[in-house]
Structures are given as C-alpha cells and as structure tokens.
XYZ file of C-alpha atoms in Angstrom:
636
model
C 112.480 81.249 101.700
C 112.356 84.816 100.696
C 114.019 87.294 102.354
C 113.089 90.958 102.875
C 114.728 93.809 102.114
C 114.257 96.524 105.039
C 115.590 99.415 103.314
C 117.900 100.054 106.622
C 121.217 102.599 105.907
C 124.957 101.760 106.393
C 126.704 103.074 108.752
C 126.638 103.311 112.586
C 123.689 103.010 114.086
C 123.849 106.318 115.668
C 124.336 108.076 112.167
C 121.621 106.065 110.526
C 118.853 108.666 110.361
C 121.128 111.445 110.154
C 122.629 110.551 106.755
C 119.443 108.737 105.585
C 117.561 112.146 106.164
C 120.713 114.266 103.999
C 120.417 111.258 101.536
C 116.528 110.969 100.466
C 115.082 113.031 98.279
C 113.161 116.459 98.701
C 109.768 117.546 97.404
C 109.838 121.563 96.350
C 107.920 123.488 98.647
C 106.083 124.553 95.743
C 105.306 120.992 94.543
C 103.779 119.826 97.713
C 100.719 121.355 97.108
C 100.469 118.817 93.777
C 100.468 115.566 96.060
C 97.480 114.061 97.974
C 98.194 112.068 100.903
C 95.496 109.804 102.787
C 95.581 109.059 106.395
C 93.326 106.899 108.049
C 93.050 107.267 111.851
C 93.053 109.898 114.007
C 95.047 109.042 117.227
C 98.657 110.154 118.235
C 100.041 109.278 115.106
C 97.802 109.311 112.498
C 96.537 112.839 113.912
C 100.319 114.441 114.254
C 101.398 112.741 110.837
C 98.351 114.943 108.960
C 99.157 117.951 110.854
C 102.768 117.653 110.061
C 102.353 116.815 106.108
C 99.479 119.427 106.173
C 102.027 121.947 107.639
C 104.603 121.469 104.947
C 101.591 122.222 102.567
C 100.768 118.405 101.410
C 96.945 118.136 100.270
C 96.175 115.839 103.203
C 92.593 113.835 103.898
C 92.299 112.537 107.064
C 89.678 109.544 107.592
C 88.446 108.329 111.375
C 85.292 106.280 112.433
C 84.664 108.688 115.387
C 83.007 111.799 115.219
C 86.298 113.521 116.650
C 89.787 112.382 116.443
C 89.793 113.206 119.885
C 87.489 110.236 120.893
C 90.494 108.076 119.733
C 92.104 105.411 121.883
C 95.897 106.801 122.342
C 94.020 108.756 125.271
C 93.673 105.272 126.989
C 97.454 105.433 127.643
C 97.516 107.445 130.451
C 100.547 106.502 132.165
C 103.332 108.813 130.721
C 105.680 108.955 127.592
C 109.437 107.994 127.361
C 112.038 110.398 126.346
C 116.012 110.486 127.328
C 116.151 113.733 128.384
C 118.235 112.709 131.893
C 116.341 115.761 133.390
C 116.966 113.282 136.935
C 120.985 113.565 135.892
C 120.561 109.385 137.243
C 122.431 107.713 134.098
C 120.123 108.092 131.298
C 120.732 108.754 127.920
C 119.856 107.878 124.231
C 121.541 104.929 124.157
C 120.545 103.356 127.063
C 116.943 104.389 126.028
C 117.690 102.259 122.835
C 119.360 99.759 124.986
C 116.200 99.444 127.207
C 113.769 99.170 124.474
C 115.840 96.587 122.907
C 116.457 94.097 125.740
C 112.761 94.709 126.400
C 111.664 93.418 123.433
C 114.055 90.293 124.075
C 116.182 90.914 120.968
C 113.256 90.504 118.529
C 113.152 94.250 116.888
C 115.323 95.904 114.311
C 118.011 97.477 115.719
C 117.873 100.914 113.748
C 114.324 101.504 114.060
C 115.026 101.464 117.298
C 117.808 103.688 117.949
C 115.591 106.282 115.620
C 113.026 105.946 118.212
C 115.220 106.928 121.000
C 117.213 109.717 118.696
C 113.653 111.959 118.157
C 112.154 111.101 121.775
C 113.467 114.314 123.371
C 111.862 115.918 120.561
C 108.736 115.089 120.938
C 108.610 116.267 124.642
C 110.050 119.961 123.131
C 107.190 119.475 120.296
C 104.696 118.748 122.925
C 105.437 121.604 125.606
C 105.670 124.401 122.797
C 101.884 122.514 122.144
C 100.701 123.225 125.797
C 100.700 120.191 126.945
C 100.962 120.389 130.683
C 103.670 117.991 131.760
C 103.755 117.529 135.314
C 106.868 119.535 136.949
C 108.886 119.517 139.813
C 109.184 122.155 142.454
C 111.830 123.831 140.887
C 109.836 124.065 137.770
C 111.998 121.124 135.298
C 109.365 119.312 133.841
C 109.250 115.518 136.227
C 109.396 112.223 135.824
C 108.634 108.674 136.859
C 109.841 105.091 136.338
C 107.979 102.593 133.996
C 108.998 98.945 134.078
C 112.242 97.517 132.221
C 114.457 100.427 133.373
C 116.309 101.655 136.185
C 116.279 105.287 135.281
C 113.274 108.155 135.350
C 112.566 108.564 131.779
C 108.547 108.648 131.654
C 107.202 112.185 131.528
C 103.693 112.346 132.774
C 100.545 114.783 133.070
C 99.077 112.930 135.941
C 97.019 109.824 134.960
C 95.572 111.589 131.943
C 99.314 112.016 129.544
C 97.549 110.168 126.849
C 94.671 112.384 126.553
C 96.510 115.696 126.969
C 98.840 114.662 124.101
C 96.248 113.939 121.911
C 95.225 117.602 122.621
C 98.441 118.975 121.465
C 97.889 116.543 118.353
C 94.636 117.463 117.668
C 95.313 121.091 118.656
C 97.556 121.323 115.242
C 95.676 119.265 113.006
C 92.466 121.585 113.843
C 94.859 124.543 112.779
C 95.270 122.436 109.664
C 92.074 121.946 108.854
C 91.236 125.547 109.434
C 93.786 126.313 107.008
C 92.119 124.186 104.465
C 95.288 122.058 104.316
C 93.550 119.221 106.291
C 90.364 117.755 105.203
C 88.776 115.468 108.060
C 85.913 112.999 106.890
C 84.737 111.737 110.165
C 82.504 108.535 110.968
C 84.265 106.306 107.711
C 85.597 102.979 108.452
C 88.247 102.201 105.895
C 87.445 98.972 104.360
C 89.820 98.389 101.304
C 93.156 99.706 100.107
C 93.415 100.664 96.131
C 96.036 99.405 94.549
C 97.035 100.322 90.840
C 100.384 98.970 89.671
C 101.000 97.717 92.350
C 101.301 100.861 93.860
C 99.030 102.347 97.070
C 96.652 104.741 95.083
C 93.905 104.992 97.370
C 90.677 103.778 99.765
C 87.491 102.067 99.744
C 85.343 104.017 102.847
C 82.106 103.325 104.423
C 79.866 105.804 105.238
C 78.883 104.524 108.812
C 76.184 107.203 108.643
C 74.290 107.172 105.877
C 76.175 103.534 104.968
C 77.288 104.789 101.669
C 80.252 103.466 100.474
C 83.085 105.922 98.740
C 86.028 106.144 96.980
C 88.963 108.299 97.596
C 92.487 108.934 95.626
C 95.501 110.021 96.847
C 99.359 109.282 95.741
C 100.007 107.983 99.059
C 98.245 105.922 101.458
C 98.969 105.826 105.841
C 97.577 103.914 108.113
C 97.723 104.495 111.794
C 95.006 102.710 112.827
C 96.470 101.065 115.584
C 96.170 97.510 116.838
C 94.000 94.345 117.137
C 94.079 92.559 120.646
C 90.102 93.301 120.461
C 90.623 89.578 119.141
C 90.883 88.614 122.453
C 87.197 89.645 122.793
C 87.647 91.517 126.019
C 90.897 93.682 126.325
C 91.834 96.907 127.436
C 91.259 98.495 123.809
C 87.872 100.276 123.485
C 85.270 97.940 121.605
C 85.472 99.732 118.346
C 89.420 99.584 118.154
C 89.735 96.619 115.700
C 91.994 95.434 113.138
C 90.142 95.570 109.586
C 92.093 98.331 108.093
C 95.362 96.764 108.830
C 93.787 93.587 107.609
C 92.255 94.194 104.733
C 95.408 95.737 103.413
C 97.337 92.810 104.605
C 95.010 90.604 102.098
C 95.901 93.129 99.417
C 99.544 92.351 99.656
C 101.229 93.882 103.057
C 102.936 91.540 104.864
C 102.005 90.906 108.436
C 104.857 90.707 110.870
C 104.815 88.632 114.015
C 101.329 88.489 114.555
C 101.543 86.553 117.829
C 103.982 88.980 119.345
C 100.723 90.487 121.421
C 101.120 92.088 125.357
C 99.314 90.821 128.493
C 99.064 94.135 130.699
C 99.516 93.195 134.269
C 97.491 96.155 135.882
C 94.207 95.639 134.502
C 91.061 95.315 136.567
C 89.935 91.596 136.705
C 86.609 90.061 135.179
C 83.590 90.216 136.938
C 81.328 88.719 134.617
C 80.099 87.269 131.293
C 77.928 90.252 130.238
C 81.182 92.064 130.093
C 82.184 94.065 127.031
C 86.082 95.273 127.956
C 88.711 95.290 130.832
C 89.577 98.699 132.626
C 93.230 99.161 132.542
C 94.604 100.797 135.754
C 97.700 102.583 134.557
C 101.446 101.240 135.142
C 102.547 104.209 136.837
C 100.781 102.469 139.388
C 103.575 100.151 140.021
C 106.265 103.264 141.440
C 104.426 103.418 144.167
C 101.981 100.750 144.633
C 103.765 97.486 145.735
C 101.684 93.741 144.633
C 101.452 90.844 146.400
C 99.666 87.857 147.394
C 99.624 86.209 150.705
C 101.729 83.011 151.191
C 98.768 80.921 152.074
C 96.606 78.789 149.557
C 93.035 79.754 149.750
C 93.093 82.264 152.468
C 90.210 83.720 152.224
C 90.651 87.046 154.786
C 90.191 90.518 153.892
C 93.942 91.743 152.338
C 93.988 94.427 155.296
C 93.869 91.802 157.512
C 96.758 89.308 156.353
C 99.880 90.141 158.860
C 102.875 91.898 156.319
C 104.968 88.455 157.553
C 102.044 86.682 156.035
C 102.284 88.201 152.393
C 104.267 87.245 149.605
C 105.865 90.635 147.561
C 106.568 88.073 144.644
C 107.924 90.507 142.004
C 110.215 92.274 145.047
C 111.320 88.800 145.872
C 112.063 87.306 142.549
C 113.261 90.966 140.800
C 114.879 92.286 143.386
C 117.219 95.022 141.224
C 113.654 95.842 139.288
C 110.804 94.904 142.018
C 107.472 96.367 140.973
C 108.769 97.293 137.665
C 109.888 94.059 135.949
C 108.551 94.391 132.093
C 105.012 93.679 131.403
C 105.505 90.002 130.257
C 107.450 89.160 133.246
C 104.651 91.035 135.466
C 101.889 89.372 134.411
C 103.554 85.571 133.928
C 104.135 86.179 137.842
C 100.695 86.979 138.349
C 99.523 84.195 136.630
C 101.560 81.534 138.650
C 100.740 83.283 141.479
C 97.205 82.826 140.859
C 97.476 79.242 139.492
C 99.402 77.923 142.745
C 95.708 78.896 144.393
C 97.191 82.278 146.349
C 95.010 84.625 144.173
C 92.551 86.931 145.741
C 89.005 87.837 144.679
C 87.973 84.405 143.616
C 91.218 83.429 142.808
C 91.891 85.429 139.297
C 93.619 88.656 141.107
C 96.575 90.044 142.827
C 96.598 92.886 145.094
C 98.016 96.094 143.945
C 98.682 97.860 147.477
C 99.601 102.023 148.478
C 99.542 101.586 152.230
C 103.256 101.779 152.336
C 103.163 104.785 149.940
C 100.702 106.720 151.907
C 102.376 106.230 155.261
C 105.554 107.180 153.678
C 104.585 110.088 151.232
C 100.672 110.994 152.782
C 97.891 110.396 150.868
C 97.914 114.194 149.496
C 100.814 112.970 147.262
C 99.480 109.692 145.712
C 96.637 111.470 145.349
C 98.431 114.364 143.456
C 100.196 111.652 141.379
C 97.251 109.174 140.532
C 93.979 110.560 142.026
C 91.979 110.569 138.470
C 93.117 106.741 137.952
C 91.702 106.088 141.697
C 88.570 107.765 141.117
C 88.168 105.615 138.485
C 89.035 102.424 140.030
C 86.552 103.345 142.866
C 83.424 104.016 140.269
C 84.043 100.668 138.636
C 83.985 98.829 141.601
C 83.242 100.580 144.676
C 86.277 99.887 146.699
C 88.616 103.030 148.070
C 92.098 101.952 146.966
C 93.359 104.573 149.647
C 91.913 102.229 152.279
C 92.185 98.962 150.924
C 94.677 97.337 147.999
C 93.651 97.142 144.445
C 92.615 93.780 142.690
C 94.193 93.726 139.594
C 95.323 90.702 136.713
C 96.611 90.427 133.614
C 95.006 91.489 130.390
C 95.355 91.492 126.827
C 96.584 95.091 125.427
C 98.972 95.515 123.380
C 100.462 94.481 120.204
C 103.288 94.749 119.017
C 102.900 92.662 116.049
C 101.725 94.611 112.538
C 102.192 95.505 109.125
C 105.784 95.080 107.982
C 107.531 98.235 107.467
C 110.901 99.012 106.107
C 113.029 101.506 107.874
C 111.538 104.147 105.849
C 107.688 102.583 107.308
C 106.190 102.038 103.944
C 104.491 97.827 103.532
C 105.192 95.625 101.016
C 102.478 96.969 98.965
C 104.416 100.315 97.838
C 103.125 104.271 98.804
C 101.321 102.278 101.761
C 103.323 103.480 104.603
C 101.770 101.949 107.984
C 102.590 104.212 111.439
C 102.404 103.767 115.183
C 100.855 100.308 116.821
C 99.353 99.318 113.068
C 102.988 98.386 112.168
C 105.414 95.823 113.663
C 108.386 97.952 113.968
C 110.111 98.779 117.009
C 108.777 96.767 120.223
C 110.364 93.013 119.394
C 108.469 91.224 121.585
C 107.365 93.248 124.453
C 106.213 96.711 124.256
C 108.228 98.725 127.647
C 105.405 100.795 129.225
C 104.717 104.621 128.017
C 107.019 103.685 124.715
C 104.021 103.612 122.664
C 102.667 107.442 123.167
C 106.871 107.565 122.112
C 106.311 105.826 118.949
C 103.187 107.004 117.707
C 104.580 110.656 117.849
C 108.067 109.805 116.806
C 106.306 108.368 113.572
C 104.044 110.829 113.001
C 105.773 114.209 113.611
C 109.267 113.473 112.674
C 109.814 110.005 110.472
C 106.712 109.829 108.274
C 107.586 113.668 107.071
C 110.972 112.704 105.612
C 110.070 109.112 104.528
C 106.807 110.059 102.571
C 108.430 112.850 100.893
C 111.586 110.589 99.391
C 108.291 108.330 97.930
C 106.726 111.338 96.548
C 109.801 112.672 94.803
C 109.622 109.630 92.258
C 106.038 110.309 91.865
C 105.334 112.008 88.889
C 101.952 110.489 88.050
C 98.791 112.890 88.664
C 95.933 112.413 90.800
C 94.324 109.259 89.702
C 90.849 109.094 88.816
C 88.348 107.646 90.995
C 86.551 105.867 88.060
C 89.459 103.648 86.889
C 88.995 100.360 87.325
C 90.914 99.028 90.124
C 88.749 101.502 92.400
C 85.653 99.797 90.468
C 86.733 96.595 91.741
C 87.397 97.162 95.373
C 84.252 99.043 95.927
C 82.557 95.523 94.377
C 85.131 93.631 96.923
C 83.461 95.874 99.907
C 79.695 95.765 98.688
C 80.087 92.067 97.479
C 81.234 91.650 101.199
C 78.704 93.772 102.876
C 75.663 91.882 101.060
C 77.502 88.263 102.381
C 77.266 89.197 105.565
C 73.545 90.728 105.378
C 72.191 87.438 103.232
C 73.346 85.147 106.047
C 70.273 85.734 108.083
C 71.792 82.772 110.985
C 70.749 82.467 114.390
C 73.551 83.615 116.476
C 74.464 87.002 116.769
C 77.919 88.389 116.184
C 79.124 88.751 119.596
C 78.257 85.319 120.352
C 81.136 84.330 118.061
C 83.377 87.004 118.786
C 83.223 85.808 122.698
C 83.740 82.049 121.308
C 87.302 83.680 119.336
C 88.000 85.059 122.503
C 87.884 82.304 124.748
C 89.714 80.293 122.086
C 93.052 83.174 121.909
C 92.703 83.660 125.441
C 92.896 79.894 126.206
C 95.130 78.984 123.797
C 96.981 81.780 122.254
C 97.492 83.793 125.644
C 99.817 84.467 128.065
C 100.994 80.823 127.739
C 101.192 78.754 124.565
C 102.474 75.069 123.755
C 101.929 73.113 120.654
C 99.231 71.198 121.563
C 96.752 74.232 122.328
C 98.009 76.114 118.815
C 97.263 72.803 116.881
C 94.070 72.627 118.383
C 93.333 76.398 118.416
C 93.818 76.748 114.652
C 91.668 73.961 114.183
C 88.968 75.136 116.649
C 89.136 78.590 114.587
C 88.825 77.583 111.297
C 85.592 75.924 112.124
C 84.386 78.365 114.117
C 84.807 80.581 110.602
C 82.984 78.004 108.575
C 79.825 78.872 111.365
C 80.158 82.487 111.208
C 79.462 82.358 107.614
C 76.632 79.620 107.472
C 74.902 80.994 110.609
C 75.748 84.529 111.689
C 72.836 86.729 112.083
C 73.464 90.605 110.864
C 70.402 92.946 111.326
C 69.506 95.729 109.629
C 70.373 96.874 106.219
C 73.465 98.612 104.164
C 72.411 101.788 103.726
C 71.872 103.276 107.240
C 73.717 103.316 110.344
C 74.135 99.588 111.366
C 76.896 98.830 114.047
C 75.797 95.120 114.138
C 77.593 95.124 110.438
C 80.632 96.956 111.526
C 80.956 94.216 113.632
C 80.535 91.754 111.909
C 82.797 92.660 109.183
C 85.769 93.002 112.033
C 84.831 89.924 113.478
C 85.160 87.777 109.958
C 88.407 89.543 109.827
C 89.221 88.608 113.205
C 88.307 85.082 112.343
C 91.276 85.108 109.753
C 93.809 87.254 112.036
C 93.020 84.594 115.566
C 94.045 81.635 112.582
C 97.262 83.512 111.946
C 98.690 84.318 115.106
C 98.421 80.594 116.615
C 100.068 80.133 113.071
C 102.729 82.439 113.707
C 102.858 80.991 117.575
C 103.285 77.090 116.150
C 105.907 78.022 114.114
C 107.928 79.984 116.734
C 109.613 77.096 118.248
C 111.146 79.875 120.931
C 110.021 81.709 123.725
C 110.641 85.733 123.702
C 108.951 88.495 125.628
C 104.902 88.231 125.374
C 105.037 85.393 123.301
C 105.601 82.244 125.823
C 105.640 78.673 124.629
C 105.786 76.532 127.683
C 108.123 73.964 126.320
C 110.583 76.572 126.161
C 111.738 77.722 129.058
C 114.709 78.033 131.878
C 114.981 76.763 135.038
C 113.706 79.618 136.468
C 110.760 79.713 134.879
C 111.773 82.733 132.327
C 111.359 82.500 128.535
C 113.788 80.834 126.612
C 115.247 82.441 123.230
C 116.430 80.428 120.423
C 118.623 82.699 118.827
C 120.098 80.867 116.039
C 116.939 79.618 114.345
C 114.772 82.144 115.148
C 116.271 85.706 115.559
C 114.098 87.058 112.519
C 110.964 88.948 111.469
C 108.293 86.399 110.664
C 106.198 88.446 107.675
C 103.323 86.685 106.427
C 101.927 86.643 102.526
C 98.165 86.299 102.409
C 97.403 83.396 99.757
C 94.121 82.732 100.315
C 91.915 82.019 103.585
C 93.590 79.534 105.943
C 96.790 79.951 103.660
C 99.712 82.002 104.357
C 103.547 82.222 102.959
C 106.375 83.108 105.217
C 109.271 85.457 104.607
C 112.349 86.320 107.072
C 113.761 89.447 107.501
C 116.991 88.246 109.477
C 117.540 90.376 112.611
C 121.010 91.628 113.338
C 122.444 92.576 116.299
C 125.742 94.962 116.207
C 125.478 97.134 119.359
C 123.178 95.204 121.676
C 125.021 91.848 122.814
C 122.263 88.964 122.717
C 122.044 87.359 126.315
C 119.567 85.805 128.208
C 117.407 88.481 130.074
C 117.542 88.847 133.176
C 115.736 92.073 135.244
C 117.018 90.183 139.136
C-alpha cells in the first residue's frame, strides 16, 4: 500500500519548526509582488492567512460565499482559545500543551504538527491583543483564563462567550487594512466549485457567481483553502446551514487525499432537538462546563421538575466516573456519558437530554459573576427556549460539530495535489481523533498568521512560471466540469426536494455513523447511501435556473457531494477495526466502557484517493510516536 511522505524535519521535535523555518527558501521582498495567491474562505484562517501574505506584499484574492468575511462561522466558537502562556503559574507550559492535545486526540495526530501548534500559540494571543481584541482580564489587569476539557491547567483565554467573534474582528480588522491597501482583493458571494490543475500543479479556481449565477475563472500560482469542515452531513449540527464541504471535496476528486474522514466530534453541550422542521442545533459553549456541573437523576423515568429531585437523588455521572477531570472530561468522553445516560432511560426532557446545572455556582460565586462570565450564552439559551438557566438547569445533549478529519497535508500544509495548501478545520492535521475544546480558534490562527507565511513562500521560491492564462485549457475544462454539473442537477426536474434527502443522509450518519459505530450499521449505512445517491440523481427536484440567485442549487450541489463524503466516512469507519477518540466502534472497547486503541495495526493516517464514485484507494502515512508514550487514556 502506498505510503505518504509528510515532508516532516529531523531533529527534535522541539527544534522542528525552528530549523525548518532557517532551512526553506525565501521569496525577495521585491519578488512578492510577482506571485498571486488564492484563498478561499474568509474565517479565522483563511481571513488572517490573506492579511498576512497581503502584508508581506503577495498579490492575494480572497474568495467567500458571504457578503462579509465577518458573517463566517469561526465566530460560532465562542468559548475561548488555547495558548501556554502559564499566566495562572499552575504547571502549564508548551509541552504539556502539546502533550494535552496529543493524548486528546488518542494518539491519532502527527506528532510535529502538533508541537508547532503549541510552539506559535502564545503568539497568537500577543498577535491578537496588539489587534484589540479584548481578552477578558483579571483584577490585577493579566489577561484571564479558564479551563476547557482534557486538561488540568487554565490555558483558554476568553472574551466572554463571544472569543470567536471578537477574533474574527482582529482578523478581519487586518485584512480590511489589506484590502484598503490594494494588496487584498475580496470577491464576496462566490462559492468555489472546482480547483485548476495544470501539471499537476494547483493553478487556480472555478467560482460561481451566487448573484448573478455566473460562473468564473480565476489564476493564481498558489491555491488555499480554509474553508473549514463538513459535519453539515449530519443534516442538523452545530455548523451554520451554509457551512458545507464542496470546496474541500471537489478538490479531493481532483487528486487531494482525504484523511480520516470518520474522525468527526459529537459536542456534548448542544441544545437538544425539538422537532422535525428543524434546520440546526444551538451549541451552548463548553466554558459552560467550569462552572456548570451535569447530571441526571438516579431514577429511570422520573418524570419531576430537575429543581425538585433531592441532590441525594441525582447522579453527577462525569464527577463520579472522572473524578481527577469531572465536568471537563474531553468531548468524546462527555458526550458517550450522556448518551448511556440517556439510553439507561435517566434522560430528561423526553428522554434525549441531560441537565447542565449553575445552582451550585451561583450560591457559591452570586449570580453577578456567572453572569459576568457567560451572560450573552444565557441570553441566548433563554430566547431559544424560554427557560431562565439562572433558575432552573440547562437541557443539553450531544451533537455533531466538529471534524477533525480533512484534506491531507504535509507538515508544510500543502495536499497531494501540489501549490494546494489546505488550512485550519479543511485539513486533517493536528486533532487525531478528538478536537480538545477552544484548540480550533488555536489552529486556525496558528495556520494562518504564522505557518502558511513560511510554507507558501518555500513553494513559491521554485516557482518561476508566470501568471497563467485563464483561457488555457485545463481552466476550459473545469468550467465545463461545473456547468456540465450545474445543468445535471437543473434537468432532473424529480419530485422530492433537496432537503428531503439531505434529512434522509442525516438520519442515516447520525444512526449509523455517529457517536457509536459497529460493523453491521457501516455495512448497511454504505449500502443505504449509495442508493439513496442513485435517487438524488433520478428524482431530485432543483428550482429555478443557473443564471440568477438560486440557493435551492447551492444546495443541491453540496448535498450530491455530501452523498459521496457520508459513503466515505462509514468507509473509513469499516475499515478502522479500532476505537480512538470520536470515532467509537462498539466491538472495541474496555471494560469500562472507554474506547479501545489498536495500536499496532492501526496507528496511521488513513488518506483516501478518489477513483471514481463509490471507489476509493487507501494510503498510510504511519504515525510515530517519540515523545508522547502510547497508553490507554485515562482522564479518572
């Protein structure tokens, strides 16, 4: 089987960047102007990788669907972002950072992507304050910090319930100044719907107009896409319903590999469903957990208001089982514990809940000080469903969010398909298989301000070639692949619409490619998918036309690819024969109930070759471990 090559340095891991930064090569100030770079999406790293390359005086055009890169999702991670700064002086440091983020992702990332992450993390929180962003501080002035779950220290730096959106400010705040200084061009409203690829090299994109539905074509000598993830699969998940995966996907079909597909993350705070008509889940922040405690009460079926259910009478199941973590176990282990919770018949609101509770909190800190802490994220959970949290416990349950699967990268986070370089959530890199809360605002800056900068520029210096013309034929071809594609969908003229399919996907992942897996349900769900396909393309109904604004189309085309993607991840989930982090296969388990690693078969990178629909190729990249010792994990 073939292996891959991932590019990472000799050398100890805590000298790996440093030398590979003295080692690659330089572009001449002067020269930069002379390249073109293309970066499609908008959020936290697409948005500080343009203003960065911008800055250094690269010809940069910058490509979102929204109207504003400020409408993008990274402001949906509210909770805070992870540095090692040891402002607390309680044990932290870079290494136990990288330690952290490894053991969270239950030995399934690559070692020196990771310690990279950790290196530039205090960076990014000196980048960020010089921005403005207003970091909540302590009395003494030190900017604070909280806990997220999978450590022991305070490491999460926080603006409230609102550090997502605040450093997308400071993001978007430079790229403006970039695009004021006419070193930044933003298109806005184009969905990226092909990659070009000339020699085998990334040369530029196929665009829709989602406007006027004109479709364009755009060259560059570099590609990057930070488009971010696909758990929109899922149908309903915490992502907002135009996140979606086509970019990544369409790419992938051009020749990137996709990396563990099915390594995707079941959030354990989100609110629960409360109906069919719904369209997304509402995901209540993890900060949550320092200070709100969850339980259920020991009784089957008791059916009394939570305020009324005697403390001896409720089960603090995380505090119980995780005592040396509590409340702040990982995600994975947070919402598995939910789940069984809720299957052995002790879950509240109908059954498919847990309460998240701050009575304790408020007694012991007054309600001033949650309030300080999370008032915006209680607001919120009141409007959506009309309960006071300071008066009564949250219902929340697991939901799909993250994923930490991707585009495979190399350590220098360019594909398979060279010049494509792939940033943030889009690519597979550093997250194994479990993401560790308020690491992904971490990675999407660390890419974008301080890797992608280096990286792209050692590409560029072997890139003599100039700007390649639009009208060659390879960009001919893909704009046929996208208008060929666009015209399928329209001719269909079926009788179910496109969210009746994309619900049916849904139900089928959630079901069967979820929280828990075994090889019966992957058999059956790969089946169940591929035939589900075969209807979307006989009898899907698209309205409308090509040339005008038509959302019905743009979803349609990211459900077909979503049809594809579901196929692949219960692929990648059958062929797993292990169970690691977010990806749990039933069969393989411990006694207790945690997920079961199989280290010596499967302690590699699955990357996927697209060969045709239904048809994939796999190639290892063989995960090493030199400074993390591989155990079993254990957060009691």
């Amino acid at each position: 089987m073939a292996k891959l090559d991932s590019k990472v340095p000799a050398g100890n891991v805590q000298d790996k960047w440093t030398d590979h930064k003295f080692n690659m090569k330089l572009v001449n100030p002067a020269n930069k102007r002379k390249y073109d770079v293309i970066v499609i999406g908008a959020g936290l790293a697409g948005a500080s990788a343009a203003a960065t390359m911008g800055e250094l005086g690269y010809n940069v055009k910058l490509f979102t669907y929204h109207d504003s890169g400020r409408r993008a999702h990274s402001i949906a991670a509210q909770g805070g972002i992870n540095a090692a700064k040891n402002y607390q002086n309680d044990g932290d440091s870079v290494y136990r950072l990288f330690y952290d983020t490894v053991k969270g992702g239950d030995f399934r990332a690559r070692e020196a992507n990771v310690h990279r992450l950790a290196e530039v993390s205090n960076s990014i929180i000196d980048q960020c304050v010089a921005q403005g962003v207003p970091f909540a501080r302590d009395y003494g002035g030190l900017l604070d910090n909280r806990s997220f779950g999978g450590a022991q220290v305070s490491r999460t730096f926080y603006a409230r319930g609102q550090t997502g959106q605040q450093l997308l400010l400071g993001a978007i705040s430079a790229l403006n100044r970039q695009i004021g200084l006419g070193n930044v061009k933003e298109y806005t409203r184009r969905e990226m719907l092909e990659v070009v690829v000339v020699d085998d090299h990334a040369r530029g994109v196929i665009v829709r107009n989602l406007v006027t539905g004109e479709v364009e074509r755009h060259s560059a000598h570099a590609v990057v896409l930070a488009t971010g993830g696909y758990s929109n699969v899922f149908f309903l998940s915490t992502n907002a319903m135009n996140c979606n995966g086509t970019a990544a996907w369409r790419s992938h079909k051009q020749g990137a590999y996709m990396a563990n597909p099915c390594f995707t993350q079941i959030h354990p705070t989100c609110l629960p469903v409360h109906g069919e008509g719904q369209s997304k889940l509402a995901l209540m922040s993890e900060s949550l957990r320092n200070d709100g405690r969850i339980w259920v009460s020991k009784k089957k079926d008791d059916k009394r208001h939570a305020n009324d259910i005697p403390e001896d009478e409720r089960d603090y199941y995380l505090e119980r089982k995780y005592p040396s973590f509590g409340n702040l176990t990982p995600r994975d282990i947070a919402s598995r514990s939910a789940k069984e919770a809720c299957d052995s018949g002790r879950g509240v609101n109908g059954g498919e809940a847990v309460n998240l509770d701050f009575k304790h909190a408020i007694e012991r800190l007054g309600k001033n000080v949650i309030e300080e802490r999370y008032g915006n994220l209680f607001e919120m959970y009141e409007t959506i469903t009309g309960k006071n949290p300071y008066k009564e416990p949250m219902n929340i349950y697991p939901a799909p969010h993250y994923t930490m699967g991707g585009l495979w990268v190399d350590y220098n986070l360019m594909s398979t398909i060279p010049g494509l370089f792939v940033l943030g959530e889009a690519n597979f890199s550093d997250h194994g298989a479990n993401r560790l809360g308020a690491s992904a605002l971490m990675q999407g800056l660390a890419d974008g301000y301080f890797v992608i900068p280096y990286t792209i520029g050692n590409y560029l210096a072997d890139n003599k070639d100039p700007l390649m013309s639009t009208d060659k034929e390879e960009f001919v071809q893909a704009e046929k692949r996208v208008t060929d594609h666009v015209e399928k969908l329209l001719a269909i003229k079926g009788t179910r619409t496109v969210d009746d399919f994309h619900k049916k996907l849904g139900r089928i992942m959630w079901n069967k490619v979820g929280m828990a897996r075994n090889e019966k349900g992957l058999k059956e769900a790969i089946s169940e998918i591929s035939q589900l396909r075969e209807e979307f393309w006989k009898d899907v109904n698209v309205i409308g036309s090509a040339g005008t604004l038509n959302q019905c189309l743009e979803r349609a085309g990211r459900v077909a690819d979503y049809l594809e993607l579901g196929e692949l991840m219960a692929k990648d989930a059958l062929d797993r024969k292990e169970s690691c982090g977010g990806h749990f296969r039933t069969e393989y388990q411990t006694e207790d109930g945690e997920a079961k690693r199989n280290d010596e078969e499967y302690a590699y990178v699955a990357a996927w070759e697209f060969k045709d629909t239904g048809n994939w190729e796999l190639h290892k990249e063989d995960l090493e471990f030199e400074n993390v010792k591989l155990s079993q994990r254990s957060y009691k």
